[in-house]
Tab-separated table of C-alpha atoms and ligand atoms in Angstrom:
chain	number	residue	atom	x	y	z
A	233	UNK	CA	-16.755	-16.058	11.491
A	234	UNK	CA	-13.775	-17.768	13.171
A	235	UNK	CA	-10.513	-15.827	13.182
A	236	UNK	CA	-7.815	-17.522	11.075
A	237	UNK	CA	-4.509	-18.073	12.951
A	238	UNK	CA	-2.572	-15.513	10.845
A	239	UNK	CA	-5.269	-12.885	11.457
A	240	UNK	CA	-5.273	-13.708	15.135
A	241	UNK	CA	-1.546	-12.991	15.338
A	242	UNK	CA	-2.054	-9.699	13.508
A	243	UNK	CA	-4.936	-8.617	15.732
A	244	UNK	CA	-3.286	-9.780	18.923
A	245	UNK	CA	-0.088	-7.890	18.159
A	246	UNK	CA	-1.838	-4.608	17.316
A	247	UNK	CA	-1.014	-1.997	19.944
A	248	UNK	CA	-3.703	0.019	21.697
A	249	UNK	CA	-1.500	2.592	23.268
A	250	UNK	CA	-1.987	6.162	24.461
A	251	UNK	CA	1.082	8.341	24.849
A	252	UNK	CA	0.215	11.113	27.270
A	253	UNK	CA	2.509	14.121	26.913
A	254	UNK	CA	3.277	15.981	30.158
A	255	UNK	CA	5.261	19.065	31.036
A	256	UNK	CA	5.211	22.815	31.438
A	257	UNK	CA	4.536	24.982	28.371
A	258	UNK	CA	7.512	25.529	26.004
A	259	UNK	CA	9.141	22.187	26.852
A	260	UNK	CA	8.935	20.907	23.275
A	261	UNK	CA	5.983	18.553	23.904
A	262	UNK	CA	4.357	19.171	20.523
A	263	UNK	CA	7.684	18.863	18.748
A	264	UNK	CA	8.299	15.492	20.439
A	265	UNK	CA	4.692	14.379	19.819
A	266	UNK	CA	4.960	15.159	16.105
A	267	UNK	CA	8.302	13.379	15.811
A	268	UNK	CA	6.837	10.291	17.494
A	269	UNK	CA	3.740	10.446	15.319
A	270	UNK	CA	5.825	10.653	12.128
A	271	UNK	CA	8.056	7.765	13.215
A	272	UNK	CA	5.297	5.402	14.321
A	273	UNK	CA	3.148	6.181	11.258
A	274	UNK	CA	6.148	5.446	9.078
A	275	UNK	CA	6.669	2.135	10.912
A	276	UNK	CA	3.118	1.279	9.852
A	277	UNK	CA	1.102	1.967	13.039
A	278	UNK	CA	-2.177	3.867	12.781
A	279	UNK	CA	-1.086	6.866	14.812
A	280	UNK	CA	-2.845	10.162	15.522
A	281	UNK	CA	-1.866	13.297	17.402
A	282	UNK	CA	-4.566	15.029	19.507
A	283	UNK	CA	-3.430	18.515	20.460
A	284	UNK	CA	-5.533	20.040	23.244
A	285	UNK	CA	-4.186	23.533	22.417
A	286	UNK	CA	-5.784	23.255	18.987
A	287	UNK	CA	-9.120	22.230	20.555
A	288	UNK	CA	-8.903	25.199	22.924
A	289	UNK	CA	-8.205	27.669	20.111
A	290	UNK	CA	-11.027	26.233	17.965
A	291	UNK	CA	-13.634	26.135	20.747
A	292	UNK	CA	-12.703	29.039	22.975
A	293	UNK	CA	-10.899	31.396	20.584
A	294	UNK	CA	-7.188	31.804	20.129
A	295	UNK	CA	-6.457	35.149	21.724
A	296	UNK	CA	-6.256	34.058	25.371
A	297	UNK	CA	-3.912	35.972	27.670
A	298	UNK	CA	-2.105	34.538	30.675
A	299	UNK	CA	-4.973	35.198	33.157
A	300	UNK	CA	-6.917	32.452	31.383
A	301	UNK	CA	-4.294	29.926	32.526
A	302	UNK	CA	-4.248	31.062	36.151
A	303	UNK	CA	-5.259	28.068	38.326
A	304	UNK	CA	-7.032	30.511	40.669
A	305	UNK	CA	-9.468	31.388	37.850
A	306	UNK	CA	-12.223	28.742	38.381
A	307	UNK	CA	-14.286	29.488	35.249
A	308	UNK	CA	-11.297	29.310	32.963
A	309	UNK	CA	-10.144	26.139	34.736
A	310	UNK	CA	-13.529	24.516	34.011
A	311	UNK	CA	-13.395	25.628	30.368
A	312	UNK	CA	-9.865	24.240	29.962
A	313	UNK	CA	-10.900	20.965	31.543
A	314	UNK	CA	-13.861	20.671	29.154
A	315	UNK	CA	-11.738	21.064	26.026
A	316	UNK	CA	-9.170	18.613	27.409
A	317	UNK	CA	-11.913	16.034	27.982
A	318	UNK	CA	-13.419	16.666	24.536
A	319	UNK	CA	-10.039	15.881	22.945
A	320	UNK	CA	-9.759	12.744	25.090
A	321	UNK	CA	-13.245	11.594	24.030
A	322	UNK	CA	-12.296	12.024	20.362
A	323	UNK	CA	-9.136	10.015	21.014
A	324	UNK	CA	-11.180	7.180	22.567
A	325	UNK	CA	-13.660	7.253	19.640
A	326	UNK	CA	-10.778	7.035	17.214
A	327	UNK	CA	-9.508	3.864	18.926
A	328	UNK	CA	-12.953	2.328	18.402
A	329	UNK	CA	-12.424	2.940	14.672
A	330	UNK	CA	-9.145	0.993	14.697
A	331	UNK	CA	-6.567	3.508	15.944
A	332	UNK	CA	-3.379	1.955	17.321
A	333	UNK	CA	-1.324	4.729	18.932
A	334	UNK	CA	-2.959	7.967	20.107
A	335	UNK	CA	-0.810	10.864	21.278
A	336	UNK	CA	-2.599	13.056	23.789
A	337	UNK	CA	-0.742	16.362	23.719
A	338	UNK	CA	-1.456	18.706	26.638
A	339	UNK	CA	0.440	19.897	29.712
A	340	UNK	CA	-1.165	17.215	31.967
A	341	UNK	CA	0.882	18.906	34.627
A	342	UNK	CA	-1.050	17.901	37.746
A	343	UNK	CA	-1.599	14.454	39.202
A	344	UNK	CA	-5.400	14.705	39.373
A	345	UNK	CA	-5.607	15.422	35.621
A	346	UNK	CA	-3.273	12.541	34.779
A	347	UNK	CA	-5.250	10.196	37.035
A	348	UNK	CA	-8.461	11.158	35.210
A	349	UNK	CA	-6.845	10.628	31.788
A	350	UNK	CA	-5.407	7.267	32.804
A	351	UNK	CA	-8.679	6.044	34.340
A	352	UNK	CA	-10.612	6.958	31.181
A	353	UNK	CA	-8.048	5.236	28.916
A	354	UNK	CA	-7.858	2.092	31.035
A	355	UNK	CA	-11.625	1.917	31.075
A	356	UNK	CA	-11.460	1.747	27.268
A	357	UNK	CA	-8.824	-1.020	27.420
A	358	UNK	CA	-6.009	1.298	26.348
A	359	UNK	CA	-2.471	1.114	27.744
A	360	UNK	CA	-0.962	4.426	28.886
A	361	UNK	CA	2.622	5.676	28.827
A	362	UNK	CA	3.366	9.191	30.100
A	363	UNK	CA	6.028	11.110	28.203
A	364	UNK	CA	7.227	13.968	30.345
A	365	UNK	CA	9.487	16.671	28.934
A	366	UNK	CA	11.559	18.510	31.530
A	367	UNK	CA	13.883	21.411	30.711
A	368	UNK	CA	16.500	22.385	33.246
A	369	UNK	CA	18.326	24.410	30.605
A	370	UNK	CA	16.766	27.909	30.546
A	371	UNK	CA	18.310	28.626	27.117
A	372	UNK	CA	16.269	25.781	25.576
A	373	UNK	CA	13.047	27.207	26.981
A	374	UNK	CA	13.901	30.717	25.730
A	375	UNK	CA	14.725	29.376	22.247
A	376	UNK	CA	11.491	27.392	22.140
A	377	UNK	CA	9.412	30.445	23.080
A	378	UNK	CA	11.057	32.518	20.337
A	379	UNK	CA	10.934	29.793	17.669
A	380	UNK	CA	7.447	28.438	18.146
A	381	UNK	CA	5.280	30.272	20.653
A	382	UNK	CA	5.574	33.721	19.094
A	383	UNK	CA	4.150	32.277	15.872
A	384	UNK	CA	1.069	30.828	17.565
A	385	UNK	CA	-2.287	32.363	16.584
A	386	UNK	CA	-2.552	33.380	20.287
A	387	UNK	CA	-0.033	36.161	19.678
A	388	UNK	CA	-0.820	37.156	16.083
A	389	UNK	CA	-0.086	40.857	15.580
A	390	UNK	CA	1.287	41.357	19.121
A	391	UNK	CA	4.578	43.020	20.001
A	392	UNK	CA	7.130	40.152	20.393
A	393	UNK	CA	8.431	41.311	23.801
A	394	UNK	CA	4.903	41.659	25.185
A	395	UNK	CA	4.089	38.196	23.789
A	396	UNK	CA	7.159	36.664	25.475
A	397	UNK	CA	6.238	38.340	28.792
A	398	UNK	CA	2.666	37.010	28.543
A	399	UNK	CA	3.881	33.525	27.690
A	400	UNK	CA	6.294	33.542	30.619
A	401	UNK	CA	3.437	34.536	32.914
A	402	UNK	CA	1.459	31.598	31.487
A	403	UNK	CA	4.351	29.243	32.290
A	404	UNK	CA	4.500	30.636	35.847
A	405	UNK	CA	0.797	29.788	36.367
A	406	UNK	CA	1.425	26.182	35.383
A	407	UNK	CA	4.674	26.024	37.398
A	408	UNK	CA	2.818	27.120	40.558
A	409	UNK	CA	0.844	23.841	40.599
A	410	UNK	CA	3.156	21.513	38.630
A	411	UNK	CA	3.572	17.949	39.917
A	412	UNK	CA	6.177	15.799	38.121
A	413	UNK	CA	5.070	12.291	37.074
A	414	UNK	CA	5.649	9.951	40.036
A	415	UNK	CA	6.758	6.318	40.124
A	416	UNK	CA	3.355	5.078	41.298
A	417	UNK	CA	1.647	6.489	38.166
A	418	UNK	CA	2.695	3.524	35.988
A	419	UNK	CA	4.809	3.527	32.819
A	420	UNK	CA	6.645	6.693	31.850
A	421	UNK	CA	9.543	8.093	29.865
A	422	UNK	CA	11.097	11.325	31.137
A	423	UNK	CA	13.114	13.331	28.644
A	424	UNK	CA	15.419	15.882	30.222
A	425	UNK	CA	16.784	18.818	28.209
A	426	UNK	CA	15.738	17.455	24.817
A	427	UNK	CA	17.600	14.170	25.033
A	428	UNK	CA	20.513	14.997	27.392
A	429	UNK	CA	19.079	12.453	29.816
A	430	UNK	CA	16.277	9.900	29.548
A	431	UNK	CA	14.544	7.931	32.297
A	432	UNK	CA	12.362	4.954	31.450
A	433	UNK	CA	10.069	3.400	34.068
A	434	UNK	CA	8.022	0.198	33.630
A	435	UNK	CA	8.458	0.323	29.837
A	436	UNK	CA	7.428	-2.988	28.286
A	437	UNK	CA	6.413	-4.227	24.855
A	438	UNK	CA	7.652	-3.628	21.346
A	439	UNK	CA	6.313	-0.143	20.559
A	440	UNK	CA	7.228	1.524	23.896
A	441	UNK	CA	10.704	-0.042	23.703
A	442	UNK	CA	11.206	1.187	20.104
A	443	UNK	CA	10.124	4.610	21.330
A	444	UNK	CA	12.746	4.693	24.070
A	445	UNK	CA	15.503	3.985	21.552
A	446	UNK	CA	14.057	6.577	19.137
A	447	UNK	CA	13.740	9.272	21.816
A	448	UNK	CA	17.227	8.577	23.153
A	449	UNK	CA	18.601	9.607	19.780
A	450	UNK	CA	16.601	12.792	19.143
A	451	UNK	CA	18.363	16.130	19.438
A	452	UNK	CA	17.764	19.745	18.486
A	453	UNK	CA	21.135	20.529	16.891
A	454	UNK	CA	20.350	22.250	13.579
A	455	UNK	CA	21.805	20.493	10.525
A	456	UNK	CA	20.644	19.329	7.100
A	457	UNK	CA	20.282	15.885	5.599
A	458	UNK	CA	21.158	15.649	1.920
A	459	UNK	CA	19.811	12.767	-0.150
A	460	UNK	CA	20.487	11.856	-3.747
A	461	UNK	CA	20.296	8.843	-5.989
A	462	UNK	CA	23.579	7.634	-7.509
A	463	UNK	CA	24.595	9.088	-10.861
A	464	UNK	CA	23.132	7.413	-13.921
A	465	UNK	CA	24.319	3.794	-14.170
A	466	UNK	CA	24.823	1.594	-17.218
A	467	UNK	CA	21.724	-0.372	-16.139
A	468	UNK	CA	19.701	2.866	-15.975
A	469	UNK	CA	20.707	3.569	-19.582
A	470	UNK	CA	19.621	0.111	-20.660
A	471	UNK	CA	16.396	0.549	-18.647
A	472	UNK	CA	17.214	-2.507	-16.522
A	473	UNK	CA	16.359	-2.703	-12.833
A	474	UNK	CA	18.580	-3.805	-9.954
A	475	UNK	CA	22.061	-5.198	-10.601
A	476	UNK	CA	25.365	-3.679	-9.600
A	477	UNK	CA	26.469	-1.886	-12.768
A	478	UNK	CA	29.033	0.955	-12.948
A	479	UNK	CA	28.250	4.606	-13.610
A	480	UNK	CA	27.683	5.814	-17.178
A	481	UNK	CA	29.725	8.863	-18.398
A	482	UNK	CA	26.752	11.078	-17.385
A	483	UNK	CA	26.775	9.407	-13.969
A	484	UNK	CA	30.480	10.253	-13.600
A	485	UNK	CA	29.714	13.835	-14.572
A	486	UNK	CA	27.050	13.995	-11.845
A	487	UNK	CA	29.529	12.626	-9.315
A	488	UNK	CA	31.914	15.545	-10.091
A	489	UNK	CA	29.089	18.082	-9.822
A	490	UNK	CA	27.920	16.527	-6.565
A	491	UNK	CA	31.394	16.863	-5.088
A	492	UNK	CA	31.564	20.586	-6.011
A	493	UNK	CA	28.092	21.207	-4.595
A	494	UNK	CA	28.681	19.369	-1.311
A	495	UNK	CA	32.073	20.941	-0.675
A	496	UNK	CA	30.526	24.402	-1.212
A	497	UNK	CA	27.590	23.494	1.068
A	498	UNK	CA	29.631	21.949	3.878
A	499	UNK	CA	33.203	23.248	3.538
A	500	UNK	CA	34.253	21.881	6.925
A	501	UNK	CA	35.210	18.272	7.560
A	502	UNK	CA	32.032	17.520	9.472
A	503	UNK	CA	30.060	16.075	6.515
A	504	UNK	CA	29.263	12.363	6.892
A	505	UNK	CA	28.679	10.395	3.694
A	506	UNK	CA	26.534	7.262	3.648
A	507	UNK	CA	26.203	4.974	0.623
A	508	UNK	CA	24.758	1.544	-0.063
A	509	UNK	CA	27.100	-1.378	-0.724
A	510	UNK	CA	26.500	-1.146	-4.499
A	511	UNK	CA	29.214	0.332	-6.676
A	512	UNK	CA	27.013	2.977	-8.346
A	513	UNK	CA	26.493	4.774	-5.000
A	514	UNK	CA	30.064	4.229	-3.768
A	515	UNK	CA	31.507	5.678	-6.999
A	516	UNK	CA	29.087	8.585	-6.998
A	517	UNK	CA	30.294	9.612	-3.523
A	518	UNK	CA	33.977	8.713	-3.956
A	519	UNK	CA	35.157	12.157	-5.157
A	520	UNK	CA	33.849	13.892	-2.035
A	521	UNK	CA	36.620	12.456	0.150
A	522	UNK	CA	34.823	12.635	3.466
A	523	UNK	CA	34.297	9.828	6.033
A	524	UNK	CA	32.070	7.350	4.209
A	525	UNK	CA	29.995	4.481	5.595
A	526	UNK	CA	28.567	1.720	3.413
A	527	UNK	CA	25.188	0.472	4.604
A	528	UNK	CA	23.613	-2.762	3.387
A	529	UNK	CA	20.307	-1.325	4.639
A	530	UNK	CA	20.603	1.343	1.921
A	531	UNK	CA	20.841	-1.184	-0.940
A	532	UNK	CA	18.147	-0.884	-3.587
A	533	UNK	CA	14.922	-2.915	-3.352
A	534	UNK	CA	15.829	-6.521	-4.153
A	535	UNK	CA	14.020	-7.366	-7.399
A	536	UNK	CA	14.691	-11.099	-6.852
A	537	UNK	CA	14.026	-13.124	-9.998
A	538	UNK	CA	13.360	-9.890	-11.920
A	539	UNK	CA	16.778	-8.410	-11.174
A	540	UNK	CA	18.490	-7.315	-14.402
A	541	UNK	CA	15.285	-7.245	-16.457
A	542	UNK	CA	13.533	-4.243	-17.995
A	543	UNK	CA	9.930	-3.511	-16.987
A	544	UNK	CA	8.886	-4.450	-20.545
A	545	UNK	CA	10.586	-7.858	-20.179
A	546	UNK	CA	8.818	-8.461	-16.863
A	547	UNK	CA	5.495	-7.566	-18.477
A	548	UNK	CA	6.043	-10.029	-21.360
A	549	UNK	CA	7.738	-12.862	-19.520
A	550	UNK	CA	6.031	-12.653	-16.119
A	551	UNK	CA	2.701	-10.912	-16.810
A	552	UNK	CA	1.096	-12.102	-13.586
A	553	UNK	CA	3.913	-10.641	-11.512
A	554	UNK	CA	3.733	-7.411	-13.463
A	555	UNK	CA	-0.015	-7.070	-12.875
A	556	UNK	CA	0.285	-7.958	-9.191
A	557	UNK	CA	2.843	-5.181	-8.710
A	558	UNK	CA	0.705	-2.679	-10.604
A	559	UNK	CA	-2.258	-3.525	-8.375
A	560	UNK	CA	-0.391	-3.192	-5.052
A	561	UNK	CA	3.011	-1.635	-5.552
A	562	UNK	CA	3.536	-1.100	-1.805
A	563	UNK	CA	2.763	-4.632	-0.643
A	564	UNK	CA	3.999	-6.547	-3.703
A	565	UNK	CA	7.108	-8.655	-3.067
A	566	UNK	CA	9.271	-9.670	-6.043
A	567	UNK	CA	9.695	-13.489	-6.235
A	568	UNK	CA	12.671	-14.200	-3.933
A	569	UNK	CA	13.027	-10.463	-3.494
A	570	UNK	CA	11.544	-7.615	-1.490
A	571	UNK	CA	8.537	-5.308	-1.274
A	572	UNK	CA	8.412	-1.643	-0.280
A	573	UNK	CA	7.006	-2.812	3.060
A	574	UNK	CA	10.168	-4.909	3.526
A	575	UNK	CA	12.537	-2.033	2.796
A	576	UNK	CA	10.781	0.201	5.293
A	577	UNK	CA	11.516	-2.390	7.953
A	578	UNK	CA	15.206	-2.590	7.131
A	579	UNK	CA	15.501	1.210	7.030
A	580	UNK	CA	14.372	1.609	10.655
A	581	UNK	CA	17.977	1.405	11.826
A	582	UNK	CA	19.062	4.069	9.321
A	583	UNK	CA	16.324	6.395	10.621
A	584	UNK	CA	17.462	6.025	14.226
A	585	UNK	CA	21.099	6.604	13.210
A	586	UNK	CA	20.332	9.637	11.084
A	587	UNK	CA	18.328	11.136	13.951
A	588	UNK	CA	21.273	10.519	16.273
A	589	UNK	CA	23.843	12.105	13.954
A	590	UNK	CA	24.576	15.759	14.782
A	591	UNK	CA	26.666	16.480	11.668
A	592	UNK	CA	25.200	17.063	8.199
A	593	UNK	CA	24.750	13.734	6.403
A	594	UNK	CA	24.767	13.014	2.664
A	595	UNK	CA	22.928	9.809	1.767
A	596	UNK	CA	23.722	8.500	-1.704
A	597	UNK	CA	21.096	5.852	-2.320
A	598	UNK	CA	18.618	4.419	-4.774
A	599	UNK	CA	15.140	5.230	-5.980
A	600	UNK	CA	13.063	2.926	-3.746
A	601	UNK	CA	15.073	3.384	-0.522
A	602	UNK	CA	15.140	7.155	-0.946
A	603	UNK	CA	11.378	7.178	-1.495
A	604	UNK	CA	11.028	5.424	1.853
A	605	UNK	CA	13.400	7.837	3.630
A	606	UNK	CA	11.768	10.863	2.006
A	607	UNK	CA	8.347	9.619	3.191
A	608	UNK	CA	9.700	9.566	6.748
A	609	UNK	CA	11.211	13.055	6.716
A	610	UNK	CA	8.313	14.691	4.886
A	611	UNK	CA	5.626	12.733	6.776
A	612	UNK	CA	4.050	11.196	3.661
A	613	UNK	CA	1.725	8.186	3.971
A	614	UNK	CA	3.923	5.114	3.487
A	615	UNK	CA	1.441	3.607	1.000
A	616	UNK	CA	2.232	6.544	-1.310
A	617	UNK	CA	5.939	6.003	-1.107
A	618	UNK	CA	6.310	3.830	-4.275
A	619	UNK	CA	4.972	6.771	-6.290
A	620	UNK	CA	7.094	9.616	-4.889
A	621	UNK	CA	9.270	11.305	-7.448
A	622	UNK	CA	12.978	10.984	-6.747
A	623	UNK	CA	14.654	11.842	-10.075
A	624	UNK	CA	18.287	11.122	-10.930
A	625	UNK	CA	20.892	13.897	-10.597
A	626	UNK	CA	18.897	15.876	-8.046
A	627	UNK	CA	19.900	16.591	-4.448
A	628	UNK	CA	17.168	16.798	-1.805
A	629	UNK	CA	18.252	19.071	1.019
A	630	UNK	CA	16.045	18.376	4.049
A	631	UNK	CA	16.333	20.588	7.105
A	632	UNK	CA	14.425	19.577	10.262
A	633	UNK	CA	12.407	22.414	11.836
A	634	UNK	CA	10.532	22.398	15.194
A	635	UNK	CA	7.317	21.070	13.628
A	636	UNK	CA	8.484	19.334	10.423
A	637	UNK	CA	11.128	19.526	7.749
A	638	UNK	CA	12.013	22.114	5.061
A	639	UNK	CA	12.794	20.804	1.617
A	640	UNK	CA	14.937	22.191	-1.202
A	641	UNK	CA	15.587	20.348	-4.488
A	642	UNK	CA	18.801	21.120	-6.298
A	643	UNK	CA	18.965	19.830	-9.869
A	644	UNK	CA	22.620	19.311	-10.664
A	645	UNK	CA	22.225	17.508	-14.022
A	646	UNK	CA	23.390	16.407	-16.444
A	647	UNK	CA	19.774	16.182	-17.565
A	648	UNK	CA	18.899	12.655	-18.639
A	649	UNK	CA	17.143	12.378	-21.990
A	650	UNK	CA	13.764	10.605	-21.993
A	651	UNK	CA	14.350	6.896	-22.451
A	652	UNK	CA	17.712	7.074	-20.699
A	653	UNK	CA	16.350	6.516	-17.244
A	654	UNK	CA	14.158	3.801	-15.863
A	655	UNK	CA	10.648	4.709	-14.827
A	656	UNK	CA	7.651	2.439	-14.582
A	657	UNK	CA	5.886	2.336	-17.988
B	63	F6P	O1	15.306	1.884	-11.991
B	63	F6P	C1	16.176	2.107	-10.984
B	63	F6P	C2	15.692	1.420	-9.733
B	63	F6P	O2	16.520	1.848	-8.702
B	63	F6P	C3	15.653	-0.110	-9.797
B	63	F6P	O3	16.867	-0.753	-9.519
B	63	F6P	C4	14.560	-0.450	-8.836
B	63	F6P	O4	14.051	-1.756	-9.003
B	63	F6P	C5	13.563	0.653	-9.154
B	63	F6P	O5	14.321	1.792	-9.448
B	63	F6P	C6	12.602	0.952	-8.033
B	63	F6P	O6	11.560	1.770	-8.526
B	63	F6P	P1	10.092	1.172	-8.753
B	63	F6P	O7	9.680	0.713	-7.403
B	63	F6P	O8	9.284	2.341	-9.275
B	63	F6P	O9	10.159	0.035	-9.726
């Protein structure tokens, strides 16, 4: 069957990209790989993370001591090579099933291994970018060992100091043969000290370029991101969608409670407040009196010709539109308005900025945009995002951790009676 022009554009623009992580142990490779995977999945690419450490633990057992990683141990070297190649084969199979970005997470610390990985990928028609993490700051390495390595199944039940000593011996084995990625190996991004410096070499194309800008903004400074919808608005009370209505008395009450909560949470001046350009978010945040930025990107989903209607009115007056949205809530675009897919695209800039920000941030937004942001932080499939529950008068406190994000929900009230908030019938 001939390919229609629109399909051709879609197929032609699909990436087939392998990101090959490189670096000594405890350089944050898995952390970076998971962050990339979450970001690219959220942008809509079929992305998968292949962690060779997990293959090794599953196939060879988890309790391996440092001798197993000694390059002078030929049997162990063979066994490690076999699991690495098994993971690579699975990655190649997954591309045959339609994968778009595969992240191959291993030390890949010597040239011969990287050459083998690249040759295999290129043979399958896959582009390769090496992502090398280098830590010159010893404190970062020590913190990483304590925060992540001691919790690995490899060291379950072991004395923490003995575990650290064993892990350091493992690093020394890798360091004895380590060869940094060289210019003649093709495209690479080198990240030095978790974002202090970044080198990009032969980076071309949309996805690798997006990645450079994303990685340039990552950091490890601990801080929380607070997200809440605006206080109840007059439109919420009337069960109407969209618009730019003021807060109801309950919404004002929430705004006062939000101020008390945020000031207690972040007493210093470092809190940044972000709102949309709609008055219900601006007024909700106004009492906090901290530097506030209004973002058009944070405006609620544009309901186009349905703006200002209730869901019941849409169902009666525009039944075909109503059914189309029920059948595909993620892809459905309101007439002259937006879809969830559209708002994800416009929120990309907010994601990069929030990653860059080192201070705690409070985002006062709207139901649909917060669903999209929540899906990013909590690594939820984007197709599920129209159905995530983001109730009014509730603060979501999200705290990034090495391998994900912790979540706390703080219900500040006032509680909205049934029928006084808008939810899809
Ligand atoms: O009801 C409040 C609201 O923010 C509307 O303005 C918006 O159209 C709606 O929520 C988005 O939620 P859903 O996608 O479930 O209709």
